[in-house]
Amino acid sequence: MQKEMAYSFPDEVLKHVFSFIQSDKDRNAVSLVCKSWYEIERWCRRKVFIGNCYAVSPRMVIRRFPEVRSIELKGKPHFADFNLVPDGWGGYVLQWIAEMAGAYPWLGEIRLKRMVVTDESLELIAKSFKNFKVLVLFSCEGFSTDGLAAIAASCKNLRELDLRESEVDDLSGHWLAQFPETCTSLVSLNISCLGSDEVSFSALERLVDRCPNLRSLQLNRAVTLDKIANILRRAPQLVDFGTGNYAAELQPDVFSNLAGAFSSCKELKSLSGFWDVVPAYLPALYSICPRLTSLNLSYATIQSPDLIKLVSHCPRLQRLLFLIQVLDYVEDSGLEELASSCKDLQELRVFPSDPFGVEPNVSLTEQGLVAVSLGCPKLQSVLYFCRRMSNAALVTIAQNCPNLTRFRLCIIEPKTPDYLTLEPLDAGFGAIVEHCKDLRRLSLSGLLTDHVFEYIGTYGKKLEMLSVAFAGDSDLGLHHVLSGCESLRKLEIRDCPFGDKALLANAAKLETMRSLWMSSCAVSFGACKLLGQKMPKLNVEVIDETEPPDSRPESYPVDKLYIYRSVAGPRFDMPPFVWSMDEAVKILH
Amino acid sequence: MEGSVGYDNDLNLKATELRLGLPGTEPVSIVRRNKRSLQQVADDDCGVNGCKSDDQNETAPPPPKAQIVGWPPIRSYRKNNIQTKKNESEGGGIYVKVSMDGAPYLRKIDLKVYSGYPELLQAIENMFKFTIGEYSEREGYKGSDYAPTYEDKDGDWMLVGDVPWEMFITSCKRLRIMKGSEARGLGRGV
């Protein structure tokens, strides 16, 4: 009798309580308590995140969650970023939009990553959702400025339009003029990816003028330096700003105008853009440097001395700077300066300026990263490209920064050993996983044997994503990871001697992960078929652009393999070079 | 069923028992269809083992490496940005490589940016953090272990400063800061 009372809250009360629960994990847990909680929860879930668009079908999502207002979808595997996934692989959003158009008239937010978005999809969005507010297309492709024009014209209350890192067919700059005069709701606009064709600047100015809530604006490279002041004066409330081009002949009046415009932006905390930097214009930023928490100079090909000047001539910069992204022109000396000034640094990304050069063109080595690890105890996230590394350095970094959650190191030449001892870097990366107990993401490089995977399997208990290239000796390496890493969700591997044994022995593990990518490894076609047969909840897809995998012996290794769990069964939009190992589909393909 | 690893109808875990040594069956040969060269450690790649540029390797440029698809892992839009920058600047400037004996890195500079030898030498001193000695026509660079040299169009190694500036920037192919006796022994060009 008493037990029943505990569950006899009216639905409205439970619904109200659940409305405070935002995280997907918690909501999923809530839905498992009992049938009635499952029912109540599913009717009041407003936000859905789908990490793999092929893991579930639109219909299934709609059936379970009928009142969704916000959806986030991810498509292609991460290695698509590096051209390892052929064009036409998939990740089309159109069917999702089409089904949601009917089912979710109040859908307000769509966030997509690595998906193919056509103009047709954009036009459908514009037509179907009267309350559309947020469109984020992160690393997407397949659309043109025509599709953007449809969005601009129809979405009367658009708050966010973010096209970061997407590939857009830039047909005309006039799409911006399609925003009606009545549109004053923009809060965030990121057009940094647009090509060098002119964006209609006057339309942009007018838009910025009439949107008093605009907080985040990223311009594209076509916008010249002299125009920045115009924009900033119209939007002094900006918090996050991406310049276009930052190059012009030094003219005192342009400089003072720019400096004045920057200083009038009292809320500005984050800067990016900076294509083609002319160092003489950097001092225009000095007035806002003390407030900056995030600085992205990763397109700025300025030399170390200018970078050092920028970082060090801003007396209070150290207290606020959190994220810095630079090219390796910053060099060890620049990083040492950074380490002494920016004590609150949490995230550092250093990209290579000359990734394909045979000889190093800048003096950036492991020393820079060691210096930052020593000087910035709050460091959590690292992405670092360099040309040499040592176990000693990695051990030092691990000991200095036990709070690291993301560590991605790319030593540019594959299989590079410890430059001091010529040994593999197993011990160094082992120290990273051992000391950094909250490490969630790790990318390896350099010369590595199976031992590093033993460390990872032993210590990497919170590791969710692991990227491996040109590493390991045998299946034992892969086995260590699959059997040891309890939290593993995404594993991507290229050019490693991992084959059938570890994969088949750990087949069940794959159902607990989002996905596994293996390319240029040693997994045989036969093993893929076996996995496909035995694991119905996995989609096992073989990618081969040269010839069908069954035209060769079964022991032959497949070129690329993508395995992901799914409740939707095999997909039907596979291109000719993708083969599903699902028995049923194989016959039809 | 073919293949060197025998599969039964279910996952025969015993058969996939893992040990440290190589399994008894022959390993599946890995056929690499993507072309790439695996650089050996012993290669004179300056970035790995320290520069070997102080010996005869200097004149022979390293062989161009076959590019590995998708490596290093950089997004295309970043690669495009760097490329554009290179193309734009290559058109206008006179870019030459600068190396220094013992330094593990090279630099590239645009000779057009400097108006004369003093500026150039100052820039090089800053770049590599050392001092070049006093120049005299008779004795070359005194007061330092280093001497700035350059390779001209004919492949000869000359001391920087011997020819008029305009002639220098049109004939200079690359710069090298020589160290030690080699530097002192370098004769001056005609």
mmCIF file of N, CA, C and O in Angstrom, chain A residues 46-81:
data_model
loop_
_atom_site.group_PDB
_atom_site.id
_atom_site.type_symbol
_atom_site.label_atom_id
_atom_site.label_comp_id
_atom_site.label_asym_id
_atom_site.label_seq_id
_atom_site.Cartn_x
_atom_site.Cartn_y
_atom_site.Cartn_z
ATOM 1 N N ARG A 46 12.184 17.307 -25.084
ATOM 2 C CA ARG A 46 12.171 18.354 -26.091
ATOM 3 C C ARG A 46 13.425 18.355 -26.952
ATOM 4 O O ARG A 46 13.441 18.940 -28.029
ATOM 5 N N LYS A 47 14.475 17.716 -26.426
ATOM 6 C CA LYS A 47 15.753 17.790 -27.137
ATOM 7 C C LYS A 47 16.276 16.393 -27.376
ATOM 8 O O LYS A 47 16.352 15.599 -26.443
ATOM 9 N N VAL A 48 16.638 16.103 -28.600
ATOM 10 C CA VAL A 48 17.174 14.774 -28.903
ATOM 11 C C VAL A 48 18.542 14.915 -29.562
ATOM 12 O O VAL A 48 18.715 15.723 -30.478
ATOM 13 N N PHE A 49 19.478 14.110 -29.072
ATOM 14 C CA PHE A 49 20.818 14.090 -29.669
ATOM 15 C C PHE A 49 21.055 12.706 -30.265
ATOM 16 O O PHE A 49 20.923 11.696 -29.573
ATOM 17 N N ILE A 50 21.387 12.671 -31.557
ATOM 18 C CA ILE A 50 21.634 11.385 -32.223
ATOM 19 C C ILE A 50 23.046 11.393 -32.770
ATOM 20 O O ILE A 50 23.343 12.038 -33.784
ATOM 21 N N GLY A 51 23.951 10.672 -32.095
ATOM 22 C CA GLY A 51 25.367 10.724 -32.416
ATOM 23 C C GLY A 51 25.720 10.055 -33.735
ATOM 24 O O GLY A 51 26.769 10.329 -34.303
ATOM 25 N N ASN A 52 24.851 9.194 -34.211
ATOM 26 C CA ASN A 52 25.061 8.549 -35.502
ATOM 27 C C ASN A 52 23.711 8.478 -36.195
ATOM 28 O O ASN A 52 22.825 7.754 -35.749
ATOM 29 N N CYS A 53 23.569 9.208 -37.274
ATOM 30 C CA CYS A 53 22.245 9.313 -37.915
ATOM 31 C C CYS A 53 21.746 7.980 -38.442
ATOM 32 O O CYS A 53 20.562 7.822 -38.749
ATOM 33 N N TYR A 54 22.635 6.980 -38.529
ATOM 34 C CA TYR A 54 22.196 5.674 -39.006
ATOM 35 C C TYR A 54 21.933 4.695 -37.868
ATOM 36 O O TYR A 54 21.598 3.536 -38.106
ATOM 37 N N ALA A 55 22.080 5.153 -36.638
ATOM 38 C CA ALA A 55 21.847 4.254 -35.505
ATOM 39 C C ALA A 55 20.361 4.059 -35.249
ATOM 40 O O ALA A 55 19.949 3.113 -34.583
ATOM 41 N N VAL A 56 19.565 4.982 -35.776
ATOM 42 C CA VAL A 56 18.127 4.944 -35.532
ATOM 43 C C VAL A 56 17.442 5.603 -36.729
ATOM 44 O O VAL A 56 18.069 6.378 -37.443
ATOM 45 N N SER A 57 16.200 5.289 -36.974
ATOM 46 C CA SER A 57 15.532 5.903 -38.124
ATOM 47 C C SER A 57 14.678 7.090 -37.663
ATOM 48 O O SER A 57 14.250 7.139 -36.506
ATOM 49 N N PRO A 58 14.412 8.034 -38.569
ATOM 50 C CA PRO A 58 13.572 9.176 -38.188
ATOM 51 C C PRO A 58 12.233 8.720 -37.613
ATOM 52 O O PRO A 58 11.759 9.243 -36.615
ATOM 53 N N ARG A 59 11.676 7.709 -38.234
ATOM 54 C CA ARG A 59 10.368 7.238 -37.799
ATOM 55 C C ARG A 59 10.407 6.756 -36.355
ATOM 56 O O ARG A 59 9.496 7.016 -35.575
ATOM 57 N N MET A 60 11.476 6.047 -36.006
ATOM 58 C CA MET A 60 11.595 5.531 -34.633
ATOM 59 C C MET A 60 11.687 6.671 -33.639
ATOM 60 O O MET A 60 11.107 6.619 -32.552
ATOM 61 N N VAL A 61 12.440 7.695 -34.006
ATOM 62 C CA VAL A 61 12.602 8.832 -33.093
ATOM 63 C C VAL A 61 11.267 9.536 -32.900
ATOM 64 O O VAL A 61 10.863 9.851 -31.777
ATOM 65 N N ILE A 62 10.592 9.738 -34.005
ATOM 66 C CA ILE A 62 9.316 10.449 -33.945
ATOM 67 C C ILE A 62 8.287 9.662 -33.160
ATOM 68 O O ILE A 62 7.497 10.204 -32.380
ATOM 69 N N ARG A 63 8.318 8.357 -33.342
ATOM 70 C CA ARG A 63 7.350 7.505 -32.639
ATOM 71 C C ARG A 63 7.548 7.582 -31.133
ATOM 72 O O ARG A 63 6.598 7.660 -30.381
ATOM 73 N N ARG A 64 8.793 7.579 -30.731
ATOM 74 C CA ARG A 64 9.031 7.595 -29.286
ATOM 75 C C ARG A 64 8.894 9.001 -28.701
ATOM 76 O O ARG A 64 8.373 9.174 -27.604
ATOM 77 N N PHE A 65 9.415 10.001 -29.396
ATOM 78 C CA PHE A 65 9.406 11.361 -28.841
ATOM 79 C C PHE A 65 8.589 12.266 -29.736
ATOM 80 O O PHE A 65 9.099 12.835 -30.700
ATOM 81 N N PRO A 66 7.317 12.412 -29.446
ATOM 82 C CA PRO A 66 6.434 13.140 -30.361
ATOM 83 C C PRO A 66 6.510 14.672 -30.265
ATOM 84 O O PRO A 66 5.938 15.348 -31.114
ATOM 85 N N GLU A 67 7.177 15.194 -29.231
ATOM 86 C CA GLU A 67 7.102 16.648 -29.022
ATOM 87 C C GLU A 67 8.468 17.309 -29.023
ATOM 88 O O GLU A 67 8.737 18.195 -28.225
ATOM 89 N N VAL A 68 9.283 16.893 -29.936
ATOM 90 C CA VAL A 68 10.651 17.391 -29.933
ATOM 91 C C VAL A 68 10.734 18.802 -30.522
ATOM 92 O O VAL A 68 10.089 19.115 -31.522
ATOM 93 N N ARG A 69 11.537 19.653 -29.904
ATOM 94 C CA ARG A 69 11.717 21.013 -30.409
ATOM 95 C C ARG A 69 13.119 21.239 -30.950
ATOM 96 O O ARG A 69 13.376 22.231 -31.638
ATOM 97 N N SER A 70 14.036 20.328 -30.574
ATOM 98 C CA SER A 70 15.432 20.557 -30.926
ATOM 99 C C SER A 70 16.104 19.237 -31.229
ATOM 100 O O SER A 70 15.969 18.278 -30.466
ATOM 101 N N ILE A 71 16.796 19.172 -32.337
ATOM 102 C CA ILE A 71 17.434 17.915 -32.718
ATOM 103 C C ILE A 71 18.868 18.151 -33.154
ATOM 104 O O ILE A 71 19.193 19.152 -33.791
ATOM 105 N N GLU A 72 19.720 17.224 -32.767
ATOM 106 C CA GLU A 72 21.106 17.278 -33.182
ATOM 107 C C GLU A 72 21.491 15.935 -33.792
ATOM 108 O O GLU A 72 21.229 14.889 -33.209
ATOM 109 N N LEU A 73 22.101 15.989 -34.972
ATOM 110 C CA LEU A 73 22.446 14.771 -35.710
ATOM 111 C C LEU A 73 23.889 14.817 -36.179
ATOM 112 O O LEU A 73 24.365 15.858 -36.647
ATOM 113 N N LYS A 74 24.540 13.664 -36.100
ATOM 114 C CA LYS A 74 25.888 13.589 -36.662
ATOM 115 C C LYS A 74 25.921 12.500 -37.725
ATOM 116 O O LYS A 74 25.273 11.449 -37.579
ATOM 117 N N GLY A 75 26.671 12.732 -38.773
ATOM 118 C CA GLY A 75 26.630 11.823 -39.922
ATOM 119 C C GLY A 75 27.904 11.036 -40.134
ATOM 120 O O GLY A 75 28.085 9.952 -39.604
ATOM 121 N N LYS A 76 28.821 11.616 -40.900
ATOM 122 C CA LYS A 76 29.985 10.849 -41.331
ATOM 123 C C LYS A 76 30.934 10.558 -40.183
ATOM 124 O O LYS A 76 31.011 11.310 -39.223
ATOM 125 N N PRO A 77 31.703 9.475 -40.326
ATOM 126 C CA PRO A 77 32.732 9.187 -39.332
ATOM 127 C C PRO A 77 33.765 10.318 -39.270
ATOM 128 O O PRO A 77 33.989 11.010 -40.262
ATOM 129 N N HIS A 78 34.390 10.447 -38.131
ATOM 130 C CA HIS A 78 35.343 11.541 -37.909
ATOM 131 C C HIS A 78 36.448 11.577 -38.955
ATOM 132 O O HIS A 78 36.886 12.648 -39.396
ATOM 133 N N PHE A 79 36.921 10.405 -39.405
ATOM 134 C CA PHE A 79 38.026 10.389 -40.373
ATOM 135 C C PHE A 79 37.630 10.971 -41.730
ATOM 136 O O PHE A 79 38.489 11.141 -42.595
ATOM 137 N N ALA A 80 36.349 11.279 -41.914
ATOM 138 C CA ALA A 80 35.945 11.989 -43.123
ATOM 139 C C ALA A 80 36.610 13.359 -43.170
ATOM 140 O O ALA A 80 36.837 13.913 -44.245
ATOM 141 N N ASP A 81 36.940 13.901 -42.022
ATOM 142 C CA ASP A 81 37.630 15.192 -41.963
ATOM 143 C C ASP A 81 38.962 15.146 -42.683
ATOM 144 O O ASP A 81 39.487 16.186 -43.093
#
